[in-house]
Coordinates of C-alpha atoms in Angstrom, one line a residue:
X1 CA 85.7 -209.9 -208.2
X2 CA 89.4 -209.6 -209.1
X3 CA 89.7 -206.7 -211.5
X4 CA 92.3 -205.3 -214.0
X5 CA 92.2 -201.9 -215.7
X6 CA 94.0 -201.5 -219.1
X7 CA 94.4 -198.1 -220.7
X8 CA 95.3 -198.1 -224.4
X9 CA 97.2 -195.4 -226.2
X10 CA 100.7 -194.5 -227.3
X11 CA 100.0 -190.9 -226.2
X12 CA 99.8 -192.2 -222.6
X13 CA 103.0 -194.2 -222.9
X14 CA 105.1 -191.3 -224.2
X15 CA 103.7 -188.9 -221.5
X16 CA 101.8 -186.7 -224.0
X17 CA 98.5 -187.4 -222.2
X18 CA 98.0 -188.0 -218.4
X19 CA 96.0 -191.2 -217.6
X20 CA 93.3 -189.9 -215.3
X21 CA 90.8 -192.6 -216.4
X22 CA 92.5 -195.3 -214.3
X23 CA 92.4 -193.3 -211.2
X24 CA 88.7 -192.4 -211.6
X25 CA 87.7 -196.0 -212.4
X26 CA 89.8 -197.4 -209.5
X27 CA 88.0 -195.1 -207.0
X28 CA 84.6 -196.2 -208.2
X29 CA 85.4 -199.9 -208.5
X30 CA 86.9 -199.7 -205.0
X31 CA 83.6 -198.2 -203.6
X32 CA 81.7 -201.0 -205.4
X33 CA 83.8 -203.6 -203.6
X34 CA 85.8 -204.9 -206.6
X35 CA 89.3 -206.0 -205.8
X36 CA 91.6 -204.1 -208.2
X37 CA 94.7 -206.2 -208.8
X38 CA 96.5 -204.1 -211.4
X39 CA 96.3 -201.0 -213.7
X40 CA 98.4 -201.0 -216.8
X41 CA 98.9 -198.8 -219.9
X42 CA 99.7 -200.5 -223.3
X43 CA 100.4 -199.5 -226.9
X44 CA 97.5 -199.2 -229.4
X45 CA 98.5 -202.3 -231.4
X46 CA 96.8 -205.6 -231.9
X47 CA 99.8 -207.5 -230.4
X48 CA 99.9 -205.4 -227.2
X49 CA 96.1 -205.6 -226.7
X50 CA 96.1 -209.4 -227.1
X51 CA 99.0 -209.9 -224.8
X52 CA 97.4 -207.5 -222.3
X53 CA 94.1 -209.4 -222.3
X54 CA 95.8 -212.8 -222.0
X55 CA 97.7 -211.6 -219.0
X56 CA 94.8 -209.9 -217.3
X57 CA 92.4 -212.8 -217.9
X58 CA 94.9 -215.2 -216.3
X59 CA 93.9 -213.9 -212.9
X60 CA 91.1 -211.3 -213.2
X61 CA 87.4 -211.9 -213.3
X62 CA 86.7 -208.4 -214.7
X63 CA 88.9 -206.5 -217.2
X64 CA 88.0 -202.9 -218.1
X65 CA 89.7 -201.5 -221.2
X66 CA 89.7 -197.8 -222.2
X67 CA 90.9 -196.2 -225.4
X68 CA 91.4 -197.0 -229.1
X69 CA 87.7 -196.8 -230.1
X70 CA 87.9 -193.8 -232.4
X71 CA 87.0 -193.9 -236.2
X72 CA 90.6 -193.6 -237.5
X73 CA 93.0 -196.3 -238.6
X74 CA 95.2 -196.1 -235.5
X75 CA 92.2 -197.1 -233.3
X76 CA 92.4 -200.9 -233.4
X77 CA 90.8 -201.9 -230.1
X78 CA 87.3 -202.8 -231.4
X79 CA 88.7 -204.9 -234.3
X80 CA 91.1 -206.7 -232.0
X81 CA 88.4 -207.5 -229.4
X82 CA 86.1 -208.9 -232.1
X83 CA 88.8 -211.2 -233.3
X84 CA 89.8 -212.1 -229.7
X85 CA 86.2 -213.2 -228.8
X86 CA 85.6 -214.7 -232.3
X87 CA 82.8 -212.3 -232.9
X88 CA 81.9 -210.3 -236.1
X89 CA 81.0 -206.7 -236.8
X90 CA 77.5 -205.8 -237.9
X91 CA 75.8 -202.5 -238.5
X92 CA 73.9 -201.3 -235.3
X93 CA 71.0 -199.2 -236.7
X94 CA 70.2 -197.6 -233.4
X95 CA 73.7 -196.4 -232.9
X96 CA 73.9 -195.2 -236.5
X97 CA 70.8 -193.2 -236.2
X98 CA 72.0 -191.7 -232.9
X99 CA 75.3 -190.6 -234.5
X100 CA 73.5 -189.1 -237.5
X101 CA 71.2 -187.2 -235.3
X102 CA 74.1 -185.9 -233.1
X103 CA 76.0 -184.7 -236.2
X104 CA 72.9 -183.1 -237.7
X105 CA 72.2 -181.1 -234.5
X106 CA 75.8 -179.8 -234.5
X107 CA 75.8 -179.1 -238.2
X108 CA 78.7 -181.5 -238.9
X109 CA 78.8 -183.5 -242.2
X110 CA 78.3 -187.3 -241.7
X111 CA 81.0 -189.5 -243.4
X112 CA 81.8 -193.1 -244.0
X113 CA 84.3 -193.0 -241.1
X114 CA 81.5 -192.0 -238.8
X115 CA 79.4 -194.9 -240.1
X116 CA 82.2 -197.2 -239.0
X117 CA 81.5 -196.2 -235.4
X118 CA 78.1 -198.0 -235.8
X119 CA 79.8 -201.3 -236.8
X120 CA 79.7 -203.2 -233.6
X121 CA 80.1 -206.8 -232.3
X122 CA 77.2 -209.1 -233.1
X123 CA 77.1 -211.1 -229.9
X124 CA 78.6 -208.7 -227.3
X125 CA 76.4 -206.3 -225.4
X126 CA 76.5 -202.8 -226.8
X127 CA 76.7 -200.1 -224.2
X128 CA 75.1 -196.9 -225.7
X129 CA 77.3 -193.8 -225.4
X130 CA 75.1 -190.7 -225.0
X131 CA 78.0 -188.4 -225.1
X132 CA 79.9 -189.5 -228.2
X133 CA 80.2 -191.8 -231.2
X134 CA 82.2 -194.7 -229.6
X135 CA 79.9 -197.2 -228.0
X136 CA 81.0 -199.3 -225.1
X137 CA 81.1 -203.1 -225.5
X138 CA 80.6 -205.8 -222.9
X139 CA 82.1 -209.3 -223.6
X140 CA 81.6 -212.4 -221.5
X141 CA 83.4 -215.7 -221.9
X142 CA 84.1 -218.6 -219.5
X143 CA 82.7 -216.6 -216.6
X144 CA 84.9 -213.6 -217.2
X145 CA 83.9 -210.1 -218.3
X146 CA 85.8 -207.7 -220.6
X147 CA 84.4 -204.2 -220.9
X148 CA 85.7 -201.8 -223.6
X149 CA 85.1 -198.1 -223.1
X150 CA 86.2 -195.0 -225.0
X151 CA 89.2 -193.2 -223.8
X152 CA 87.7 -189.7 -223.7
X153 CA 87.3 -189.1 -219.9
X154 CA 83.8 -187.7 -219.9
X155 CA 82.5 -190.4 -222.2
X156 CA 84.1 -193.1 -220.1
X157 CA 82.6 -191.7 -216.9
X158 CA 79.2 -191.5 -218.5
X159 CA 79.3 -195.2 -219.5
X160 CA 80.7 -196.3 -216.2
X161 CA 78.0 -194.5 -214.2
X162 CA 75.0 -195.3 -216.6
X163 CA 75.9 -198.8 -217.8
X164 CA 78.9 -200.6 -216.3
X165 CA 78.5 -200.0 -212.5
X166 CA 74.7 -200.7 -212.5
X167 CA 75.3 -204.0 -214.4
X168 CA 78.0 -205.0 -211.9
X169 CA 75.8 -204.2 -209.0
X170 CA 73.1 -206.5 -210.5
X171 CA 75.6 -209.3 -210.7
X172 CA 76.3 -208.8 -207.0
X173 CA 78.7 -210.7 -204.8
X174 CA 80.7 -207.7 -203.8
X175 CA 81.6 -207.3 -200.1
X176 CA 80.6 -204.0 -198.5
X177 CA 83.5 -201.6 -198.1
X178 CA 83.8 -198.8 -195.5
X179 CA 86.5 -196.3 -194.9
X180 CA 87.1 -193.2 -192.9
X181 CA 89.9 -190.7 -193.4
X182 CA 91.5 -188.4 -190.9
X183 CA 93.9 -185.5 -191.7
X184 CA 96.6 -184.8 -189.2
X185 CA 98.5 -181.5 -189.4
X186 CA 102.0 -180.8 -188.1
X187 CA 103.2 -184.4 -187.5
X188 CA 105.3 -186.5 -189.8
X189 CA 104.6 -190.1 -190.9
X190 CA 107.2 -191.8 -188.8
X191 CA 106.2 -189.9 -185.6
X192 CA 102.5 -190.7 -186.2
X193 CA 103.4 -194.4 -186.8
X194 CA 105.2 -194.6 -183.5
X195 CA 102.2 -193.2 -181.7
X196 CA 99.9 -195.6 -183.5
X197 CA 102.0 -198.7 -182.9
X198 CA 99.7 -200.2 -180.2
X199 CA 96.6 -199.1 -182.1
X200 CA 97.8 -200.9 -185.3
X201 CA 98.7 -204.1 -183.4
X202 CA 95.1 -204.3 -182.1
X203 CA 93.4 -203.9 -185.5
X204 CA 91.1 -206.7 -186.6
X205 CA 92.3 -208.7 -189.7
X206 CA 89.7 -207.2 -192.0
X207 CA 90.6 -203.6 -191.1
X208 CA 93.7 -201.8 -192.5
X209 CA 95.3 -198.5 -191.7
X210 CA 97.0 -196.6 -194.5
X211 CA 99.4 -193.6 -194.2
X212 CA 99.0 -191.1 -197.0
X213 CA 101.6 -188.3 -196.5
X214 CA 101.4 -184.9 -198.3
X215 CA 103.2 -181.6 -197.8
X216 CA 102.3 -180.3 -194.3
X217 CA 99.7 -182.9 -193.5
X218 CA 99.2 -186.7 -193.2
X219 CA 96.1 -188.6 -194.1
X220 CA 95.2 -191.7 -192.1
X221 CA 92.7 -194.0 -193.7
X222 CA 90.9 -196.8 -192.0
X223 CA 89.5 -199.3 -194.5
X224 CA 87.5 -202.5 -194.1
X225 CA 85.6 -205.1 -196.1
X226 CA 82.8 -207.3 -194.9
X227 CA 79.4 -208.7 -196.0
X228 CA 78.0 -207.5 -192.6
X229 CA 77.5 -203.8 -193.3
X230 CA 76.2 -202.8 -189.9
X231 CA 79.0 -204.5 -188.0
X232 CA 81.7 -203.0 -190.3
X233 CA 80.3 -199.5 -190.0
X234 CA 80.2 -199.8 -186.2
X235 CA 83.8 -201.2 -186.1
X236 CA 85.1 -198.4 -188.3
X237 CA 83.3 -195.8 -186.1
X238 CA 84.7 -197.3 -182.8
X239 CA 88.2 -197.5 -184.2
X240 CA 88.0 -193.9 -185.4
X241 CA 87.2 -192.7 -181.9
X242 CA 90.2 -194.7 -180.6
X243 CA 92.5 -193.2 -183.3
X244 CA 91.4 -189.6 -182.5
X245 CA 92.2 -190.2 -178.9
X246 CA 95.8 -191.1 -179.8
X247 CA 96.2 -187.6 -181.2
X248 CA 94.4 -185.7 -178.5
X249 CA 96.0 -182.3 -178.4
X250 CA 97.1 -182.4 -182.0
X251 CA 95.5 -180.8 -185.0
X252 CA 93.5 -183.6 -186.6
X253 CA 90.3 -183.4 -188.7
X254 CA 87.8 -186.1 -189.7
X255 CA 87.2 -186.4 -193.4
X256 CA 89.4 -186.5 -196.5
X257 CA 89.7 -182.7 -196.9
X258 CA 92.4 -181.1 -198.9
X259 CA 93.6 -177.6 -197.9
X260 CA 91.2 -175.8 -200.1
X261 CA 88.2 -177.9 -198.9
X262 CA 89.3 -177.3 -195.3
X263 CA 89.6 -173.6 -195.8
X264 CA 86.3 -173.3 -197.6
X265 CA 84.6 -175.1 -194.8
X266 CA 86.1 -172.9 -192.2
X267 CA 85.7 -169.5 -193.9
X268 CA 82.1 -170.2 -195.0
X269 CA 81.1 -171.5 -191.5
X270 CA 82.8 -168.5 -189.7
X271 CA 81.9 -165.9 -192.3
X272 CA 85.6 -164.9 -192.7
X273 CA 87.4 -163.7 -195.9
X274 CA 90.8 -164.3 -197.5
X275 CA 93.0 -162.4 -200.0
X276 CA 96.4 -163.2 -201.4
X277 CA 99.5 -161.3 -202.7
X278 CA 101.9 -163.5 -204.7
X279 CA 105.3 -162.9 -206.2
X280 CA 107.4 -166.1 -206.6
X281 CA 104.3 -168.4 -206.7
X282 CA 102.9 -166.4 -209.7
X283 CA 99.2 -167.0 -208.9
X284 CA 99.5 -170.7 -208.1
X285 CA 97.9 -170.3 -204.7
X286 CA 94.9 -168.3 -206.0
X287 CA 94.6 -170.7 -208.9
X288 CA 94.3 -173.7 -206.6
X289 CA 91.6 -171.9 -204.5
X290 CA 89.5 -170.8 -207.5
X291 CA 89.6 -174.3 -209.1
X292 CA 87.0 -175.2 -206.5
X293 CA 83.4 -174.1 -206.8
X294 CA 81.8 -171.9 -204.2
X295 CA 85.0 -170.1 -203.1
X296 CA 83.7 -166.7 -204.1
X297 CA 81.9 -166.7 -200.8
X298 CA 85.2 -166.1 -198.9
X299 CA 88.0 -165.5 -201.4
X300 CA 88.0 -161.8 -202.3
X301 CA 90.9 -162.0 -204.8
X302 CA 94.6 -161.7 -205.2
X303 CA 97.4 -159.7 -206.6
X304 CA 100.3 -161.2 -208.6
X305 CA 103.0 -158.5 -208.1
X306 CA 106.0 -160.0 -209.8
X307 CA 107.5 -156.6 -210.5
X308 CA 108.9 -154.4 -207.7
X309 CA 107.0 -151.4 -209.1
X310 CA 103.7 -153.2 -208.7
X311 CA 104.6 -154.2 -205.2
X312 CA 105.0 -150.5 -204.5
X313 CA 102.0 -149.1 -206.4
X314 CA 99.4 -151.7 -205.6
X315 CA 100.5 -153.3 -202.4
X316 CA 102.1 -150.1 -201.0
X317 CA 105.4 -151.8 -200.2
X318 CA 107.8 -148.9 -199.5
X319 CA 110.6 -148.1 -201.9
X320 CA 113.0 -147.8 -199.0
X321 CA 112.1 -151.3 -197.7
X322 CA 112.9 -152.8 -201.1
X323 CA 116.2 -150.8 -201.4
X324 CA 117.3 -151.7 -197.9
X325 CA 116.3 -155.4 -197.8
X326 CA 115.6 -156.4 -201.5
X327 CA 112.3 -157.8 -202.8
X328 CA 113.1 -161.3 -201.2
X329 CA 113.0 -160.4 -197.6
X330 CA 111.0 -160.7 -194.4
X331 CA 110.3 -157.0 -194.5
X332 CA 108.8 -157.0 -198.0
X333 CA 106.7 -160.1 -197.3
X334 CA 105.3 -158.4 -194.2
X335 CA 104.4 -155.2 -196.2
X336 CA 102.9 -157.3 -199.0
X337 CA 100.6 -159.2 -196.8
X338 CA 99.5 -156.1 -194.9
X339 CA 99.0 -154.3 -198.1
X340 CA 96.7 -156.8 -199.7
X341 CA 94.8 -157.2 -196.5
X342 CA 94.2 -153.5 -196.3
X343 CA 93.4 -153.3 -200.0
X344 CA 90.7 -156.0 -199.8
X345 CA 89.7 -155.5 -196.1
X346 CA 90.0 -159.3 -195.7
X347 CA 90.1 -161.1 -192.4
X348 CA 93.1 -163.3 -193.4
X349 CA 95.8 -162.8 -196.1
X350 CA 98.7 -164.7 -197.5
X351 CA 101.9 -163.2 -199.2
X352 CA 104.8 -165.0 -200.9
X353 CA 108.1 -163.6 -202.1
X354 CA 111.2 -165.5 -203.0
X355 CA 113.8 -166.8 -205.5
X356 CA 112.3 -169.7 -207.4
X357 CA 115.3 -169.7 -209.7
X358 CA 117.2 -170.6 -211.8
X359 CA 119.0 -167.3 -211.1
X360 CA 118.8 -165.1 -208.0
X361 CA 118.3 -161.9 -210.0
X362 CA 118.8 -158.7 -208.0
X363 CA 118.2 -160.0 -204.5
X364 CA 120.2 -160.7 -201.4
X365 CA 119.0 -164.3 -201.1
X366 CA 120.0 -167.5 -202.9
X367 CA 117.8 -169.6 -205.1
X368 CA 115.2 -171.5 -203.2
X369 CA 114.7 -168.9 -200.4
X370 CA 111.1 -168.0 -199.9
X371 CA 109.4 -165.8 -197.4
X372 CA 105.7 -166.5 -196.6
X373 CA 103.5 -164.2 -194.5
X374 CA 100.2 -164.8 -192.9
X375 CA 98.1 -162.0 -191.5
X376 CA 94.9 -162.1 -189.5
X377 CA 93.1 -159.2 -187.8
X378 CA 95.1 -159.9 -184.6
X379 CA 98.3 -161.6 -185.7
X380 CA 101.1 -161.5 -188.2
X381 CA 103.5 -164.3 -189.1
X382 CA 106.4 -164.3 -191.5
X383 CA 108.7 -167.3 -192.0
X384 CA 111.7 -168.0 -194.1
X385 CA 112.2 -171.3 -196.0
X386 CA 114.8 -172.8 -198.2
X387 CA 113.1 -175.1 -200.7
X388 CA 116.3 -175.7 -202.8
X389 CA 115.9 -176.4 -206.5
X390 CA 114.5 -176.8 -209.2
X391 CA 112.1 -174.0 -209.9
X392 CA 109.0 -176.2 -210.1
X393 CA 109.7 -177.7 -206.6
X394 CA 110.2 -174.2 -205.1
X395 CA 106.9 -173.0 -206.4
X396 CA 104.9 -176.1 -205.4
X397 CA 106.4 -176.3 -201.9
X398 CA 105.8 -172.6 -201.4
X399 CA 102.2 -173.0 -202.3
X400 CA 101.7 -176.0 -200.0
X401 CA 103.6 -174.4 -197.1
X402 CA 101.5 -171.2 -197.5
X403 CA 98.3 -173.3 -197.1
X404 CA 99.8 -175.2 -194.1
X405 CA 100.8 -172.0 -192.3
X406 CA 97.3 -170.4 -192.9
X407 CA 95.6 -173.5 -191.5
X408 CA 97.9 -173.5 -188.4
X409 CA 97.3 -169.8 -187.9
X410 CA 93.5 -170.3 -188.1
X411 CA 93.7 -173.2 -185.6
X412 CA 95.8 -171.1 -183.3
X413 CA 93.4 -168.1 -183.4
X414 CA 90.2 -170.2 -183.4

């Protein structure tokens, strides 16, 4: 089933809102077996919606539209779809009662605008929205399907999981898809591709190998489609064993784990702990870790010591070290990481200090220079990097490099 995703909203086009809906839907449609041909964002106007539908239906069997279903005048998707499919709006009593009950529970006055949300197409299938006032709509014409969903992410996801995906599964005809991802550390994309040249040449036609590079690591994904599930699963498994053998002696992990997932898995399994002292990264490392659930089992905490005085009073960096080497130095990074490790009694610790820019302030290093320190119970590593400019790049690369160095240090000690 060839599929197109259309997201509607000027706020997306001008960059005011990030389109996360397309990414989420694409992932679930891929798992289902649908063949996603394109994903586009368009303006919230009748002309743009009609043109978008005409284009998508010229090649797609399924079109999923999100956005433009609110009660205000700038939300024109519902009215455009009704005209497009030569339908008419009628009052859906069930939806009306649901909205009234929802508003009553929340103590919100019910208005005529809210009643408009219960005006829905007469012949299309209405998809009840349990999480909001904008119902989903399922149109069918000439063997093609157009589904309209609200743009609010949690409402869209609820309708996809409860209504859209189950209906698509009932229609059937989707090939089974299988994939396996491997994360390779410390080897670049071009080097890995050279090592995998013979492996790739021998892949069956229905199996693809994708390279997904990220700072400090490379994801390798084997993907296949087939109506023979057992055969495809076995083929992917066998090819995975062969791929792993190519990188024997390198740091490679099975599974699509990001750094935090990997660290969580390791620290929980080994009963180890982690603490962090951040200066130039301003809490970014700790923030990324605590964005995941369950990390309290190993992450003890962190200190954002932006000021030299706090480095001295909390992390016990000596005044002489700062005066002799400046706050951006190997010596200060070393004392920071040992200080936070001692303060928290953690097994591992990270520390960052550097010049993120745009000015060098009162340091001896230029903008872009960052020192990252990793401490374990038995080892200490401090490395110097030049991440250049601008500021956002320096901070992001410092965070990623800190995770990379920690993983490497763990693998070396393990």
